[in-house]
Amino acid sequence: MQRDLQKKIKEATYLTADKAWSYRPILRYFYIQHERMREFLYPEAIYEHLRHFVEFQEYTMDMLHQDLDSLTKWGNIIATQEHRKARTIEEYKKKNFRYQCTPYTVEFERMMIQLEQLGDSFGGSLEKTQFERLYQVLEKIGQISDQTDAECAQLWDDAMEYFRKITQNTSDYIAYIHSEKVIEKMKTEEFLVYKDRFTTYLRDFIIALQQTAMQIQDVLTELTIKQIEPFLQQVMNHQHQTFRLEEDQKDVNIDLIEKWQNLRGWFLGTIHGESEFERLQERTDEAIRRITRMVQRMSERHQQFRSRRRDYEHLATWFDGIETIEEAHRLSSVIFGVFHTRHLYGEQVPTDDMYVDVWEEAPMRHETKPRTTKYKESTKAGVIIDRSEQIAEMRQLYLNQLEKERESIERYIEEGIISIKALPIIEPHVRKLLLSWLGKAMVREDRIVKTEYGRRVRVMLEEERVFLRATDGSLEMPNVEYHFIDEEVTS
C-alpha cells in the first residue's frame, strides 16, 4: 500500500476548522486570482477584498495575519518574504510576505465549487453523443499507422476524456433517478406532466446506446493488448517529453495498460462478472418499468374516484332500446357478470401427484355441517377392514406406471447420454421428469442425482439456448445433458 494513502491531509483542515467562516473566503479569493493567472497576493489586497462583505466589517489586519499563518502552517498557502518594498531599516527588519496558494488548495476549491453547483441531488445525464465520439476515437486508434507521438497522445486523451464523461455522467444520473427525492416526486400527480418526456429520454438513450455500444464492443474486441502496445508506447514517449524538475516515480506503462483494460472491461465485461454497459442497460430498463408502474397506479387511483354517471346513462340507453327480457339478461351478463357466485372449497386431497391436472381428478363429495355449537357428529363402533388387496393393487399400479416411465425415458438415452438439443418431440411426463432431475441437481455441488429407478445421473448445463419440444408445447431453456454414470442399482 502507498504511504500517501495512510497520512492525514492537513491541507483539508480549513474546511472543518472553527474559523472556517474566515479561512474559506480567504482561500476562495486565492483560487479566483489563481484562475486569473495572478499567483502572488499581498495581505493588503486580501484585506481590501474581505472588507467588501458585511461579515468582515469587524475583521482586522491582525486577525488576517493570524489566519494566514494558520493556513501557511497547514500547507494551503506558501509565504515568501518581500524585501523590495522596504524604504527604511525598520521596514526591512519587519517581515513582509506575499502568498501563493498550493496545488492542494486549488484542487480543493475547484472541487468545492463543483459541489456547490451540484446541490443536494445527483447531476449527470445520459448523453448518447459521448458514445459516438468515443467510437470515432477508438476507430482512429485501431487504424493508426504513421501518426506522431503527439497525435497518438491527443487521441488517447480524447478517448479517456470521453470515457470519463460517460462513466461519471451515467453513474450520477442513474443515482439521481434512484434517489429518494425523485422516487417521492414520481408518486405525485405533477409527475404525470413529465412522464412522457422522461420515458422518451430514457428510451432514446437505450436505442442509441445499443447501436453505438455494439460498434464499440466490436472495435475493443479486435484491439487486443498486443495490438495496442505500439500505440501506448507512442503515448508514453510523448508523456516522457514533458519537462519536470522532480522525478516521477509512477510507472506510466502500467498506468496506461490499466486504463485501457478498464475501458475494455466497462464495455466487454471481466472474468469476474458482467460489464458495466450491461448493468447500465438493466438499470435504465428498470427505471422505465418503474415509471410505467407508478403511472399505472396513479391512473387506477384516478379511475376509482372518477364519476361513472355518463357510463351508466349510456348503459341505461342500451337497456331502454332492448325489446325482450332475454336480450336484457344477455347484455347484463356481459356488462356486470354473474350476480350470485359461490366459491366451493374441498378439503379432500385425491392424490399426492403435483402434476395431475384438475380435470383428471375424480369428483369430490362434500357434506355440509350445521353451523351451531350444539351439533355433534354421531359416532358408531367400527371394524378393522382388511385393505391389503387394495394396497397391493395400488402398489402394483404404481410399479407398472414407474416401469412405463422408465421404458419411455430409456428410449431417449443414446450412449449413456440424454441431450435436450437432440431430443425429438417427447411426452409431457418425460419433460416433467427431466426438469425434476435438473431441479434436484442444481442444489448439489457435484450436480449428481439419483433417479426414481436407482440410476445416478450427472447433469451438465450449457450456455446454448434450445427448445425442449413436447406434445403439449415447447419450452426454451439452456441445453442440458444428462450423463448416466453407472448401471441400475438392484436391491
Coordinates of C-alpha atoms in Angstrom, one line a residue:
M1 CA 0.0 0.0 0.0
Q2 CA 1.3 3.5 -0.8
R3 CA 2.3 5.5 2.3
D4 CA 0.4 8.6 1.0
L5 CA -2.9 6.7 1.5
Q6 CA -2.3 6.5 5.2
K7 CA -1.2 10.0 6.1
K8 CA -3.5 12.8 7.2
I9 CA -4.5 15.5 4.7
K10 CA -3.7 18.6 6.8
E11 CA -4.5 20.8 3.8
A12 CA -8.2 20.0 4.3
T13 CA -8.2 21.2 7.9
Y14 CA -9.5 24.7 6.9
L15 CA -12.8 23.1 5.6
T16 CA -13.9 21.9 9.1
A17 CA -12.0 24.2 11.5
D18 CA -13.8 26.5 13.9
K19 CA -12.8 29.6 11.9
A20 CA -13.8 28.1 8.6
W21 CA -16.0 31.2 8.2
S22 CA -12.8 33.2 7.5
Y23 CA -10.5 30.6 6.1
R24 CA -12.8 29.6 3.3
P25 CA -13.4 33.2 1.9
I26 CA -9.6 33.8 2.0
L27 CA -8.7 30.7 0.1
R28 CA -11.6 31.2 -2.4
Y29 CA -10.1 34.6 -3.2
F30 CA -6.7 32.9 -3.7
Y31 CA -8.3 30.4 -6.1
I32 CA -10.1 33.0 -8.1
Q33 CA -6.9 35.0 -8.5
H34 CA -5.0 31.8 -9.4
E35 CA -7.6 31.1 -12.2
R36 CA -6.9 34.7 -13.4
M37 CA -3.2 33.9 -13.5
R38 CA -2.3 36.1 -10.6
E39 CA -0.2 33.8 -8.5
F40 CA 1.1 36.1 -5.6
L41 CA -1.1 38.1 -3.3
Y42 CA -0.3 40.6 -0.6
P43 CA -2.2 40.8 2.7
E44 CA -3.4 44.3 1.9
A45 CA -5.1 43.1 -1.2
I46 CA -6.7 40.2 0.6
Y47 CA -7.9 42.5 3.5
E48 CA -9.4 45.0 1.0
H49 CA -11.3 42.2 -0.7
L50 CA -12.7 40.9 2.6
R51 CA -13.9 44.3 3.8
H52 CA -16.4 44.4 0.9
F53 CA -18.5 41.8 2.8
V54 CA -20.8 42.6 5.8
E55 CA -19.5 39.6 7.8
F56 CA -15.9 41.1 7.8
Q57 CA -16.7 44.6 8.9
E58 CA -15.1 44.0 12.4
Y59 CA -12.3 42.0 10.9
T60 CA -8.8 43.4 11.5
M61 CA -5.4 43.2 9.8
D62 CA -4.0 41.3 12.8
M63 CA -6.7 38.7 12.5
L64 CA -5.9 38.3 8.9
H65 CA -2.2 37.8 9.7
Q66 CA -3.2 35.1 12.2
D67 CA -5.4 33.3 9.7
L68 CA -2.6 33.5 7.0
D69 CA -0.1 32.0 9.5
S70 CA -2.5 29.1 10.2
L71 CA -3.1 28.5 6.5
T72 CA 0.6 28.5 5.9
K73 CA 1.2 26.0 8.7
W74 CA -1.4 23.7 7.2
G75 CA 0.1 23.9 3.7
N76 CA -2.7 25.8 2.0
I77 CA -0.6 28.8 1.1
I78 CA 3.2 29.4 0.7
A79 CA 4.7 32.6 2.3
T80 CA 7.6 34.3 0.5
Q81 CA 9.3 37.3 2.2
E82 CA 9.3 40.5 0.1
H83 CA 12.3 42.9 0.5
R84 CA 11.9 45.2 -2.5
K85 CA 9.2 47.4 -0.9
A86 CA 11.3 48.3 2.2
R87 CA 12.3 52.0 2.4
T88 CA 13.8 52.0 5.9
I89 CA 15.8 49.6 8.1
E90 CA 12.7 49.1 10.3
E91 CA 10.6 48.1 7.2
Y92 CA 13.4 45.8 6.2
K93 CA 13.5 44.1 9.6
K94 CA 9.7 43.8 9.6
K95 CA 8.7 40.6 7.7
N96 CA 6.6 41.5 4.7
F97 CA 5.2 38.4 3.0
R98 CA 3.4 37.7 -0.3
Y99 CA 1.5 34.5 -0.5
Q100 CA 0.8 31.8 -3.2
C101 CA -1.8 29.0 -2.9
T102 CA -0.7 25.4 -3.2
P103 CA -1.9 22.8 -5.7
Y104 CA -3.9 21.1 -2.9
T105 CA -5.8 24.3 -2.2
V106 CA -6.6 24.8 -5.9
E107 CA -8.0 21.3 -6.3
F108 CA -10.0 21.6 -3.0
E109 CA -11.6 24.9 -4.1
R110 CA -12.3 23.6 -7.6
M111 CA -14.0 20.6 -6.1
M112 CA -16.0 22.8 -3.6
I113 CA -17.3 24.9 -6.5
Q114 CA -18.5 21.8 -8.3
L115 CA -20.2 20.5 -5.1
E116 CA -21.8 23.9 -4.5
Q117 CA -23.2 23.8 -8.1
L118 CA -24.3 20.2 -7.7
G119 CA -26.6 20.9 -4.7
D120 CA -28.3 18.2 -2.7
S121 CA -29.1 15.9 -5.6
F122 CA -27.0 14.0 -8.1
G123 CA -26.4 15.5 -11.5
G124 CA -25.3 13.7 -14.6
S125 CA -27.0 12.9 -17.8
L126 CA -27.4 10.2 -20.4
E127 CA -25.6 11.6 -23.4
K128 CA -25.6 9.3 -26.4
T129 CA -23.2 11.7 -28.3
Q130 CA -20.3 10.7 -25.9
F131 CA -20.6 7.1 -27.0
E132 CA -20.5 8.2 -30.7
R133 CA -17.4 10.3 -30.1
L134 CA -15.7 7.6 -28.2
Y135 CA -16.4 5.1 -31.0
Q136 CA -14.9 7.6 -33.6
V137 CA -11.7 8.0 -31.5
L138 CA -11.4 4.2 -31.0
E139 CA -11.7 3.7 -34.7
K140 CA -8.9 6.1 -35.3
I141 CA -6.7 4.3 -32.8
G142 CA -7.4 1.0 -34.5
Q143 CA -6.5 2.4 -37.9
I144 CA -3.4 4.3 -36.8
S145 CA -0.2 3.7 -38.8
D146 CA 2.2 6.6 -39.2
Q147 CA 1.0 9.1 -36.6
T148 CA 3.4 11.1 -34.5
D149 CA 3.7 10.7 -30.7
A150 CA 1.8 13.9 -30.1
E151 CA -1.1 12.8 -32.3
C152 CA -1.3 9.5 -30.5
A153 CA -1.3 11.2 -27.2
Q154 CA -4.1 13.5 -28.3
L155 CA -6.2 10.5 -29.4
W156 CA -5.5 8.8 -26.0
D157 CA -6.5 11.9 -24.1
D158 CA -9.7 12.2 -26.2
A159 CA -10.6 8.6 -25.5
M160 CA -10.0 8.8 -21.8
E161 CA -11.9 12.1 -21.6
Y162 CA -15.0 10.7 -23.4
F163 CA -14.8 7.6 -21.3
R164 CA -14.6 9.6 -18.1
K165 CA -17.6 11.6 -19.0
I166 CA -19.6 8.5 -19.9
T167 CA -18.9 6.8 -16.6
Q168 CA -19.3 9.9 -14.5
N169 CA -22.5 11.2 -16.1
T170 CA -24.3 7.9 -16.4
S171 CA -23.5 6.8 -12.8
D172 CA -24.6 10.2 -11.5
Y173 CA -27.8 10.2 -13.5
I174 CA -28.7 6.6 -12.5
A175 CA -28.1 7.5 -8.9
Y176 CA -30.3 10.6 -9.4
I177 CA -33.3 8.7 -10.8
H178 CA -33.0 6.2 -8.0
S179 CA -32.7 8.8 -5.3
E180 CA -35.4 9.1 -2.6
K181 CA -36.3 12.6 -3.7
V182 CA -37.0 11.5 -7.3
I183 CA -38.9 8.4 -6.2
E184 CA -41.2 10.6 -4.0
K185 CA -41.6 13.0 -6.9
M186 CA -42.8 10.2 -9.1
K187 CA -45.6 9.4 -6.7
T188 CA -47.1 12.8 -7.0
E189 CA -49.7 14.0 -9.6
E190 CA -47.3 16.6 -11.0
F191 CA -45.1 13.8 -12.4
L192 CA -47.8 12.9 -15.0
V193 CA -46.8 16.1 -16.9
Y194 CA -43.2 14.9 -17.3
K195 CA -43.6 11.1 -17.6
D196 CA -43.8 11.1 -21.4
R197 CA -40.7 13.3 -21.7
F198 CA -38.9 11.2 -19.1
T199 CA -39.7 7.9 -20.7
T200 CA -38.8 9.2 -24.2
Y201 CA -35.5 10.4 -22.9
L202 CA -34.6 7.1 -21.4
R203 CA -35.9 5.1 -24.4
D204 CA -34.0 7.2 -26.9
F205 CA -30.8 6.7 -24.9
I206 CA -31.2 2.9 -24.8
I207 CA -31.8 2.8 -28.6
A208 CA -28.7 4.9 -29.3
L209 CA -26.7 3.1 -26.7
Q210 CA -27.4 -0.3 -28.2
Q211 CA -26.4 0.8 -31.7
T212 CA -23.2 2.6 -30.8
A213 CA -22.1 0.4 -27.9
M214 CA -22.1 -2.7 -30.1
Q215 CA -19.8 -1.0 -32.5
I216 CA -17.5 0.0 -29.6
Q217 CA -17.5 -3.6 -28.4
D218 CA -16.5 -4.8 -31.9
V219 CA -13.6 -2.4 -32.0
L220 CA -12.4 -3.3 -28.5
T221 CA -12.7 -7.0 -29.2
E222 CA -10.3 -6.6 -32.2
L223 CA -7.9 -4.3 -30.4
T224 CA -6.1 -6.7 -28.1
I225 CA -3.3 -5.6 -25.6
K226 CA -0.7 -6.9 -28.1
Q227 CA -2.1 -4.8 -30.9
I228 CA -2.4 -1.7 -28.8
E229 CA 1.1 -1.8 -27.3
P230 CA 2.8 0.2 -30.2
F231 CA 0.2 2.9 -29.8
L232 CA 0.6 3.0 -26.0
Q233 CA 4.4 3.2 -26.4
Q234 CA 4.0 6.3 -28.5
V235 CA 1.7 7.9 -25.9
M236 CA 4.2 7.0 -23.2
N237 CA 7.1 8.6 -25.3
H238 CA 5.1 11.8 -25.6
Q239 CA 4.4 11.9 -21.8
H240 CA 8.1 11.5 -21.0
Q241 CA 8.8 14.6 -23.1
T242 CA 7.0 16.8 -20.6
F243 CA 9.7 18.5 -18.6
R244 CA 9.5 18.0 -14.8
L245 CA 12.1 19.1 -12.2
E246 CA 11.0 16.4 -9.8
E247 CA 11.4 12.7 -10.8
D248 CA 8.2 10.9 -11.5
Q249 CA 8.1 7.6 -9.6
K250 CA 4.9 6.4 -11.4
D251 CA 5.2 3.6 -14.0
V252 CA 3.5 5.2 -17.0
N253 CA 3.3 2.0 -19.0
I254 CA 1.4 0.1 -16.2
D255 CA -0.9 3.1 -15.8
L256 CA -1.8 3.2 -19.5
I257 CA -2.4 -0.5 -19.7
E258 CA -4.7 -0.5 -16.6
K259 CA -6.7 2.4 -18.0
W260 CA -7.1 0.5 -21.3
Q261 CA -8.2 -2.6 -19.5
N262 CA -10.8 -0.6 -17.5
L263 CA -12.2 0.7 -20.8
R264 CA -12.4 -2.8 -22.2
G265 CA -13.9 -4.2 -19.0
W266 CA -16.6 -1.4 -18.9
F267 CA -17.9 -2.5 -22.3
L268 CA -16.9 -6.1 -22.6
G269 CA -17.0 -7.3 -19.0
T270 CA -14.4 -9.1 -16.9
I271 CA -13.8 -12.6 -15.8
H272 CA -15.5 -11.8 -12.6
G273 CA -18.9 -10.7 -14.0
E274 CA -20.9 -8.8 -16.5
S275 CA -19.9 -5.5 -17.9
E276 CA -21.0 -2.1 -16.6
F277 CA -22.6 -1.4 -20.0
E278 CA -25.0 -4.3 -19.4
R279 CA -25.7 -3.1 -15.9
L280 CA -26.4 0.4 -17.3
Q281 CA -28.9 -1.1 -19.8
E282 CA -30.6 -3.1 -17.0
R283 CA -30.9 -0.2 -14.6
T284 CA -32.3 2.1 -17.4
D285 CA -34.9 -0.6 -18.4
E286 CA -35.8 -0.9 -14.7
A287 CA -36.3 2.8 -14.4
I288 CA -38.7 2.8 -17.4
R289 CA -40.6 -0.2 -15.8
R290 CA -40.8 1.7 -12.5
I291 CA -42.2 4.8 -14.2
T292 CA -44.8 2.7 -16.0
R293 CA -45.9 1.0 -12.8
M294 CA -46.2 4.3 -11.0
V295 CA -48.2 5.9 -13.8
Q296 CA -50.5 2.9 -13.9
R297 CA -51.1 3.1 -10.2
M298 CA -51.9 6.8 -10.4
S299 CA -54.3 6.1 -13.3
E300 CA -56.0 3.4 -11.3
R301 CA -56.4 5.7 -8.4
H302 CA -57.9 8.4 -10.6
Q303 CA -60.2 5.7 -12.1
Q304 CA -61.6 4.9 -8.6
F305 CA -62.7 8.5 -7.9
R306 CA -63.9 9.2 -11.5
S307 CA -67.6 9.7 -11.9
R308 CA -69.3 6.9 -13.8
R309 CA -72.6 8.8 -14.3
R310 CA -72.2 9.2 -18.1
D311 CA -71.3 5.5 -18.4
Y312 CA -74.4 4.4 -16.6
E313 CA -76.5 6.8 -18.6
H314 CA -75.2 5.3 -21.8
L315 CA -75.9 1.8 -20.5
A316 CA -79.4 2.8 -19.5
T317 CA -80.0 3.9 -23.1
W318 CA -78.9 0.5 -24.3
F319 CA -81.2 -1.3 -21.9
D320 CA -84.1 1.0 -22.8
G321 CA -83.7 0.1 -26.5
I322 CA -84.0 -3.7 -25.8
E323 CA -87.4 -5.3 -26.5
T324 CA -87.2 -8.6 -24.7
I325 CA -86.1 -9.5 -21.2
E326 CA -83.9 -12.3 -22.5
E327 CA -81.7 -9.9 -24.5
A328 CA -81.5 -7.6 -21.4
H329 CA -80.3 -10.6 -19.4
R330 CA -77.6 -11.3 -22.0
L331 CA -76.4 -7.7 -22.1
S332 CA -76.4 -7.6 -18.3
S333 CA -74.3 -10.8 -18.1
V334 CA -71.7 -9.2 -20.5
I335 CA -71.5 -5.9 -18.6
F336 CA -72.0 -6.9 -14.9
G337 CA -71.1 -10.6 -15.0
V338 CA -72.7 -13.1 -12.7
F339 CA -74.6 -11.5 -9.7
H340 CA -74.7 -14.6 -7.4
T341 CA -71.4 -16.5 -7.3
R342 CA -70.5 -19.4 -5.0
H343 CA -67.0 -20.4 -4.0
L344 CA -66.7 -24.1 -3.3
Y345 CA -63.8 -25.5 -1.2
G346 CA -63.0 -29.1 -0.8
E347 CA -60.7 -30.4 2.0
Q348 CA -60.2 -33.8 0.3
V349 CA -56.8 -34.4 -1.4
P350 CA -57.4 -37.1 -4.0
T351 CA -53.7 -37.6 -5.0
D352 CA -50.3 -36.5 -4.0
D353 CA -49.1 -36.2 -7.6
M354 CA -48.4 -32.4 -8.1
Y355 CA -48.5 -32.8 -11.9
V356 CA -52.1 -34.2 -12.1
D357 CA -54.4 -31.7 -13.7
V358 CA -57.8 -30.7 -12.2
W359 CA -59.9 -32.4 -14.9
E360 CA -58.0 -35.6 -14.4
E361 CA -59.1 -35.9 -10.7
A362 CA -62.2 -37.8 -9.5
P363 CA -65.2 -35.7 -8.3
M364 CA -65.4 -34.9 -4.5
R365 CA -68.3 -35.4 -2.2
H366 CA -68.8 -32.6 0.3
E367 CA -71.1 -32.8 3.3
T368 CA -72.3 -29.5 4.7
K369 CA -72.4 -29.4 8.5
P370 CA -74.7 -27.2 10.6
R371 CA -73.1 -24.0 11.9
T372 CA -74.0 -24.4 15.6
T373 CA -72.1 -25.3 18.7
K374 CA -74.7 -27.9 19.7
Y375 CA -74.1 -30.0 16.7
K376 CA -72.0 -33.2 17.3
E377 CA -71.2 -35.9 14.8
S378 CA -72.7 -39.2 15.5
T379 CA -70.2 -41.9 16.1
K380 CA -70.6 -45.7 16.0
A381 CA -68.3 -48.6 16.6
G382 CA -66.3 -49.5 13.5
V383 CA -64.5 -52.6 12.5
I384 CA -61.0 -53.0 11.1
I385 CA -61.2 -53.7 7.4
D386 CA -58.5 -55.6 5.7
R387 CA -57.3 -53.5 2.7
S388 CA -54.2 -55.5 1.9
E389 CA -55.6 -56.4 -1.5
Q390 CA -56.3 -52.8 -2.4
I391 CA -52.9 -51.8 -1.1
A392 CA -51.2 -54.5 -3.2
E393 CA -53.2 -53.5 -6.2
M394 CA -52.3 -49.8 -5.8
R395 CA -48.6 -50.7 -5.3
Q396 CA -48.6 -52.8 -8.5
L397 CA -50.3 -50.0 -10.4
Y398 CA -47.6 -47.6 -9.2
L399 CA -44.8 -50.0 -10.1
N400 CA -46.3 -50.5 -13.6
Q401 CA -46.5 -46.8 -14.1
L402 CA -42.9 -46.4 -12.9
E403 CA -41.8 -49.2 -15.3
K404 CA -43.6 -47.5 -18.2
E405 CA -41.9 -44.2 -17.4
R406 CA -38.5 -45.9 -17.2
E407 CA -39.0 -47.6 -20.6
S408 CA -40.1 -44.3 -22.1
I409 CA -37.1 -42.4 -20.7
E410 CA -34.7 -45.1 -21.8
R411 CA -35.8 -44.7 -25.4
Y412 CA -34.1 -41.3 -25.5
I413 CA -30.8 -42.5 -24.0
E414 CA -28.0 -42.6 -26.6
E415 CA -24.6 -43.9 -25.4
G416 CA -25.5 -43.2 -21.8
I417 CA -26.5 -39.5 -22.5
I418 CA -29.7 -37.6 -22.9
S419 CA -29.2 -34.3 -24.6
I420 CA -32.1 -31.8 -24.7
K421 CA -30.8 -30.5 -28.1
A422 CA -31.0 -33.9 -29.7
L423 CA -34.5 -34.9 -28.3
P424 CA -37.5 -35.3 -30.7
I425 CA -41.0 -34.3 -29.6
I426 CA -41.5 -36.1 -26.2
E427 CA -44.3 -36.8 -23.9
P428 CA -45.3 -34.3 -21.1
H429 CA -44.4 -36.8 -18.3
V430 CA -40.9 -37.2 -19.8
R431 CA -40.4 -33.5 -19.8
K432 CA -41.6 -33.2 -16.2
L433 CA -39.2 -36.0 -15.2
L434 CA -36.2 -34.3 -16.9
L435 CA -37.0 -31.0 -15.3
S436 CA -37.3 -32.6 -11.9
W437 CA -33.8 -34.1 -12.3
L438 CA -32.5 -30.7 -13.3
G439 CA -34.0 -29.0 -10.2
K440 CA -32.6 -31.6 -7.9
A441 CA -29.1 -31.4 -9.4
M442 CA -28.9 -27.5 -9.3
V443 CA -28.9 -27.6 -5.4
R444 CA -26.0 -30.0 -5.3
E445 CA -22.3 -29.1 -5.8
D446 CA -21.4 -32.2 -7.8
R447 CA -24.6 -32.0 -9.9
I448 CA -25.3 -35.7 -9.4
V449 CA -28.7 -37.0 -8.5
K450 CA -30.3 -40.5 -8.1
T451 CA -33.3 -41.2 -10.2
E452 CA -36.5 -42.9 -9.2
Y453 CA -35.2 -46.1 -11.0
G454 CA -32.0 -46.3 -8.9
R455 CA -29.6 -44.9 -11.5
R456 CA -27.1 -42.0 -10.9
V457 CA -27.1 -39.1 -13.3
R458 CA -24.7 -36.2 -13.7
V459 CA -26.5 -33.1 -15.0
M460 CA -24.3 -30.7 -17.1
L461 CA -25.7 -27.2 -18.0
E462 CA -24.5 -25.4 -21.2
E463 CA -25.0 -21.8 -22.2
E464 CA -26.6 -22.6 -25.6
R465 CA -30.3 -21.9 -25.7
V466 CA -32.5 -24.7 -27.2
F467 CA -36.2 -25.7 -27.3
L468 CA -37.5 -28.7 -25.4
R469 CA -40.4 -29.8 -27.5
A470 CA -43.3 -31.8 -26.2
T471 CA -46.7 -32.8 -27.5
D472 CA -48.4 -30.0 -25.4
G473 CA -45.9 -27.2 -26.3
S474 CA -42.3 -26.1 -26.4
L475 CA -40.0 -24.7 -23.7
E476 CA -37.0 -22.5 -24.3
M477 CA -34.1 -23.4 -22.0
P478 CA -30.4 -23.9 -21.8
N479 CA -29.1 -27.1 -23.4
V480 CA -28.8 -29.8 -20.7
E481 CA -27.1 -33.1 -20.9
Y482 CA -27.8 -36.0 -18.6
H483 CA -24.9 -38.4 -18.2
F484 CA -25.8 -41.8 -16.7
I485 CA -22.6 -42.6 -14.8
D486 CA -23.4 -46.2 -13.5
E487 CA -25.6 -49.1 -14.1
E488 CA -29.0 -49.7 -12.5
V489 CA -28.8 -50.5 -8.8
T490 CA -30.7 -53.6 -7.8
S491 CA -31.8 -54.3 -4.2

